[in-house]
Amino acid sequence: MRWWDIEPVLALEHDLFPEDAWSAGMFWSELAHARGPQATRRYVVAEDADGRLVGYAGLAAAGGLGDVQTIAAARDQWGTGLGARLLTDLLQHATAFECDEVLLEVRVDNTRAQKLYERFGFEPIGFRRGYYQPGNVDALVMRLTVQGTETDSDGC
């Protein structure tokens, strides 16, 4: 994702998440940490064959922990595998960032997304009550242990 993607990302964001859409400032702030040797973020967009932005995703990483900040696919892309491709990209970068675990929050009423995350091995670990505002919707917190980062019985 680059600065010129923010406007079409915001349009998709407001369509998919009308009550709790991110602001332009939030995306600008995230992108400020996505470039250079000290980068701690990965933001990616997907376009269709006509060049229309149809999806985006973001990951933050720090101290061996990754956090899926956002992931979205246009409604006409649901069921096409786009969400899985976006998540795959984020998880590959979590490995590059040397993350041991990746966390995410997902609305408790978003079963489509929950099923995607479960297919990738994410497991529910708790709830954040009233996380999504202003609708006061709870978030399910899910965790994935990144393959190859587990320690053996000797702690090595």
JSON list of N, CA and C in Angstrom, two decimals, residues 8-42:
[
{"chain": "A", "resi": 8, "resn": "PRO", "atom": "N", "xyz": [-8.86, 5.09, -2.36]},
{"chain": "A", "resi": 8, "resn": "PRO", "atom": "CA", "xyz": [-9.71, 3.93, -2.68]},
{"chain": "A", "resi": 8, "resn": "PRO", "atom": "C", "xyz": [-9.83, 2.94, -1.51]},
{"chain": "A", "resi": 9, "resn": "VAL", "atom": "N", "xyz": [-8.81, 2.85, -0.67]},
{"chain": "A", "resi": 9, "resn": "VAL", "atom": "CA", "xyz": [-8.91, 2.00, 0.52]},
{"chain": "A", "resi": 9, "resn": "VAL", "atom": "C", "xyz": [-9.99, 2.54, 1.45]},
{"chain": "A", "resi": 10, "resn": "LEU", "atom": "N", "xyz": [-10.02, 3.86, 1.63]},
{"chain": "A", "resi": 10, "resn": "LEU", "atom": "CA", "xyz": [-11.04, 4.46, 2.49]},
{"chain": "A", "resi": 10, "resn": "LEU", "atom": "C", "xyz": [-12.45, 4.22, 1.96]},
{"chain": "A", "resi": 11, "resn": "ALA", "atom": "N", "xyz": [-12.62, 4.28, 0.64]},
{"chain": "A", "resi": 11, "resn": "ALA", "atom": "CA", "xyz": [-13.94, 4.01, 0.06]},
{"chain": "A", "resi": 11, "resn": "ALA", "atom": "C", "xyz": [-14.38, 2.60, 0.38]},
{"chain": "A", "resi": 12, "resn": "LEU", "atom": "N", "xyz": [-13.48, 1.64, 0.23]},
{"chain": "A", "resi": 12, "resn": "LEU", "atom": "CA", "xyz": [-13.80, 0.25, 0.56]},
{"chain": "A", "resi": 12, "resn": "LEU", "atom": "C", "xyz": [-14.01, 0.07, 2.05]},
{"chain": "A", "resi": 13, "resn": "GLU", "atom": "N", "xyz": [-13.17, 0.71, 2.84]},
{"chain": "A", "resi": 13, "resn": "GLU", "atom": "CA", "xyz": [-13.28, 0.66, 4.31]},
{"chain": "A", "resi": 13, "resn": "GLU", "atom": "C", "xyz": [-14.66, 1.14, 4.77]},
{"chain": "A", "resi": 14, "resn": "HIS", "atom": "N", "xyz": [-15.12, 2.25, 4.22]},
{"chain": "A", "resi": 14, "resn": "HIS", "atom": "CA", "xyz": [-16.42, 2.80, 4.63]},
{"chain": "A", "resi": 14, "resn": "HIS", "atom": "C", "xyz": [-17.58, 1.93, 4.14]},
{"chain": "A", "resi": 15, "resn": "ASP", "atom": "N", "xyz": [-17.40, 1.28, 3.00]},
{"chain": "A", "resi": 15, "resn": "ASP", "atom": "CA", "xyz": [-18.45, 0.37, 2.52]},
{"chain": "A", "resi": 15, "resn": "ASP", "atom": "C", "xyz": [-18.55, -0.85, 3.43]},
{"chain": "A", "resi": 16, "resn": "LEU", "atom": "N", "xyz": [-17.42, -1.42, 3.80]},
{"chain": "A", "resi": 16, "resn": "LEU", "atom": "CA", "xyz": [-17.42, -2.67, 4.57]},
{"chain": "A", "resi": 16, "resn": "LEU", "atom": "C", "xyz": [-17.60, -2.47, 6.07]},
{"chain": "A", "resi": 17, "resn": "PHE", "atom": "N", "xyz": [-17.09, -1.37, 6.60]},
{"chain": "A", "resi": 17, "resn": "PHE", "atom": "CA", "xyz": [-17.10, -1.13, 8.04]},
{"chain": "A", "resi": 17, "resn": "PHE", "atom": "C", "xyz": [-17.67, 0.25, 8.34]},
{"chain": "A", "resi": 18, "resn": "PRO", "atom": "N", "xyz": [-18.94, 0.49, 7.99]},
{"chain": "A", "resi": 18, "resn": "PRO", "atom": "CA", "xyz": [-19.48, 1.86, 8.10]},
{"chain": "A", "resi": 18, "resn": "PRO", "atom": "C", "xyz": [-19.47, 2.44, 9.50]},
{"chain": "A", "resi": 19, "resn": "GLU", "atom": "N", "xyz": [-19.62, 1.61, 10.52]},
{"chain": "A", "resi": 19, "resn": "GLU", "atom": "CA", "xyz": [-19.69, 2.14, 11.88]},
{"chain": "A", "resi": 19, "resn": "GLU", "atom": "C", "xyz": [-18.32, 2.39, 12.50]},
{"chain": "A", "resi": 20, "resn": "ASP", "atom": "N", "xyz": [-17.32, 1.61, 12.10]},
{"chain": "A", "resi": 20, "resn": "ASP", "atom": "CA", "xyz": [-16.03, 1.73, 12.77]},
{"chain": "A", "resi": 20, "resn": "ASP", "atom": "C", "xyz": [-14.86, 1.78, 11.77]},
{"chain": "A", "resi": 21, "resn": "ALA", "atom": "N", "xyz": [-15.10, 2.47, 10.66]},
{"chain": "A", "resi": 21, "resn": "ALA", "atom": "CA", "xyz": [-14.07, 2.60, 9.63]},
{"chain": "A", "resi": 21, "resn": "ALA", "atom": "C", "xyz": [-12.86, 3.37, 10.14]},
{"chain": "A", "resi": 22, "resn": "TRP", "atom": "N", "xyz": [-11.70, 2.97, 9.66]},
{"chain": "A", "resi": 22, "resn": "TRP", "atom": "CA", "xyz": [-10.48, 3.71, 9.96]},
{"chain": "A", "resi": 22, "resn": "TRP", "atom": "C", "xyz": [-10.52, 5.06, 9.25]},
{"chain": "A", "resi": 23, "resn": "SER", "atom": "N", "xyz": [-9.82, 6.02, 9.80]},
{"chain": "A", "resi": 23, "resn": "SER", "atom": "CA", "xyz": [-9.69, 7.33, 9.18]},
{"chain": "A", "resi": 23, "resn": "SER", "atom": "C", "xyz": [-8.46, 7.36, 8.27]},
{"chain": "A", "resi": 24, "resn": "ALA", "atom": "N", "xyz": [-8.39, 8.38, 7.43]},
{"chain": "A", "resi": 24, "resn": "ALA", "atom": "CA", "xyz": [-7.20, 8.55, 6.59]},
{"chain": "A", "resi": 24, "resn": "ALA", "atom": "C", "xyz": [-5.95, 8.68, 7.47]},
{"chain": "A", "resi": 25, "resn": "GLY", "atom": "N", "xyz": [-6.08, 9.40, 8.57]},
{"chain": "A", "resi": 25, "resn": "GLY", "atom": "CA", "xyz": [-4.94, 9.58, 9.48]},
{"chain": "A", "resi": 25, "resn": "GLY", "atom": "C", "xyz": [-4.41, 8.27, 10.04]},
{"chain": "A", "resi": 26, "resn": "MET", "atom": "N", "xyz": [-5.30, 7.34, 10.31]},
{"chain": "A", "resi": 26, "resn": "MET", "atom": "CA", "xyz": [-4.87, 6.04, 10.83]},
{"chain": "A", "resi": 26, "resn": "MET", "atom": "C", "xyz": [-4.05, 5.32, 9.77]},
{"chain": "A", "resi": 27, "resn": "PHE", "atom": "N", "xyz": [-4.51, 5.33, 8.52]},
{"chain": "A", "resi": 27, "resn": "PHE", "atom": "CA", "xyz": [-3.75, 4.68, 7.46]},
{"chain": "A", "resi": 27, "resn": "PHE", "atom": "C", "xyz": [-2.41, 5.39, 7.23]},
{"chain": "A", "resi": 28, "resn": "TRP", "atom": "N", "xyz": [-2.41, 6.72, 7.22]},
{"chain": "A", "resi": 28, "resn": "TRP", "atom": "CA", "xyz": [-1.16, 7.46, 7.06]},
{"chain": "A", "resi": 28, "resn": "TRP", "atom": "C", "xyz": [-0.17, 7.09, 8.17]},
{"chain": "A", "resi": 29, "resn": "SER", "atom": "N", "xyz": [-0.65, 6.99, 9.40]},
{"chain": "A", "resi": 29, "resn": "SER", "atom": "CA", "xyz": [0.21, 6.65, 10.52]},
{"chain": "A", "resi": 29, "resn": "SER", "atom": "C", "xyz": [0.82, 5.26, 10.34]},
{"chain": "A", "resi": 30, "resn": "GLU", "atom": "N", "xyz": [0.00, 4.31, 9.92]},
{"chain": "A", "resi": 30, "resn": "GLU", "atom": "CA", "xyz": [0.50, 2.95, 9.71]},
{"chain": "A", "resi": 30, "resn": "GLU", "atom": "C", "xyz": [1.54, 2.92, 8.58]},
{"chain": "A", "resi": 31, "resn": "LEU", "atom": "N", "xyz": [1.25, 3.62, 7.49]},
{"chain": "A", "resi": 31, "resn": "LEU", "atom": "CA", "xyz": [2.18, 3.62, 6.36]},
{"chain": "A", "resi": 31, "resn": "LEU", "atom": "C", "xyz": [3.52, 4.26, 6.71]},
{"chain": "A", "resi": 32, "resn": "ALA", "atom": "N", "xyz": [3.51, 5.17, 7.68]},
{"chain": "A", "resi": 32, "resn": "ALA", "atom": "CA", "xyz": [4.76, 5.80, 8.11]},
{"chain": "A", "resi": 32, "resn": "ALA", "atom": "C", "xyz": [5.74, 4.79, 8.70]},
{"chain": "A", "resi": 33, "resn": "HIS", "atom": "N", "xyz": [5.22, 3.65, 9.14]},
{"chain": "A", "resi": 33, "resn": "HIS", "atom": "CA", "xyz": [6.06, 2.60, 9.74]},
{"chain": "A", "resi": 33, "resn": "HIS", "atom": "C", "xyz": [6.27, 1.42, 8.80]},
{"chain": "A", "resi": 34, "resn": "ALA", "atom": "N", "xyz": [5.92, 1.58, 7.52]},
{"chain": "A", "resi": 34, "resn": "ALA", "atom": "CA", "xyz": [5.95, 0.45, 6.59]},
{"chain": "A", "resi": 34, "resn": "ALA", "atom": "C", "xyz": [7.10, 0.49, 5.59]},
{"chain": "A", "resi": 35, "resn": "ARG", "atom": "N", "xyz": [7.99, 1.44, 5.69]},
{"chain": "A", "resi": 35, "resn": "ARG", "atom": "CA", "xyz": [9.08, 1.56, 4.72]},
{"chain": "A", "resi": 35, "resn": "ARG", "atom": "C", "xyz": [10.41, 1.70, 5.44]},
{"chain": "A", "resi": 36, "resn": "GLY", "atom": "N", "xyz": [11.45, 1.28, 4.75]},
{"chain": "A", "resi": 36, "resn": "GLY", "atom": "CA", "xyz": [12.81, 1.47, 5.24]},
{"chain": "A", "resi": 36, "resn": "GLY", "atom": "C", "xyz": [13.30, 0.33, 6.11]},
{"chain": "A", "resi": 37, "resn": "PRO", "atom": "N", "xyz": [14.55, 0.41, 6.53]},
{"chain": "A", "resi": 37, "resn": "PRO", "atom": "CA", "xyz": [15.16, -0.69, 7.29]},
{"chain": "A", "resi": 37, "resn": "PRO", "atom": "C", "xyz": [14.55, -0.90, 8.68]},
{"chain": "A", "resi": 38, "resn": "GLN", "atom": "N", "xyz": [13.89, 0.08, 9.21]},
{"chain": "A", "resi": 38, "resn": "GLN", "atom": "CA", "xyz": [13.27, -0.04, 10.53]},
{"chain": "A", "resi": 38, "resn": "GLN", "atom": "C", "xyz": [11.77, -0.33, 10.45]},
{"chain": "A", "resi": 39, "resn": "ALA", "atom": "N", "xyz": [11.29, -0.74, 9.29]},
{"chain": "A", "resi": 39, "resn": "ALA", "atom": "CA", "xyz": [9.86, -0.98, 9.09]},
{"chain": "A", "resi": 39, "resn": "ALA", "atom": "C", "xyz": [9.33, -2.02, 10.08]},
{"chain": "A", "resi": 40, "resn": "THR", "atom": "N", "xyz": [8.17, -1.73, 10.63]},
{"chain": "A", "resi": 40, "resn": "THR", "atom": "CA", "xyz": [7.49, -2.67, 11.54]},
{"chain": "A", "resi": 40, "resn": "THR", "atom": "C", "xyz": [6.08, -2.97, 11.06]},
{"chain": "A", "resi": 41, "resn": "ARG", "atom": "N", "xyz": [5.75, -2.55, 9.85]},
{"chain": "A", "resi": 41, "resn": "ARG", "atom": "CA", "xyz": [4.42, -2.76, 9.29]},
{"chain": "A", "resi": 41, "resn": "ARG", "atom": "C", "xyz": [4.53, -3.33, 7.88]},
{"chain": "A", "resi": 42, "resn": "ARG", "atom": "N", "xyz": [3.48, -4.06, 7.50]},
{"chain": "A", "resi": 42, "resn": "ARG", "atom": "CA", "xyz": [3.33, -4.53, 6.13]},
{"chain": "A", "resi": 42, "resn": "ARG", "atom": "C", "xyz": [1.90, -4.22, 5.73]}
]
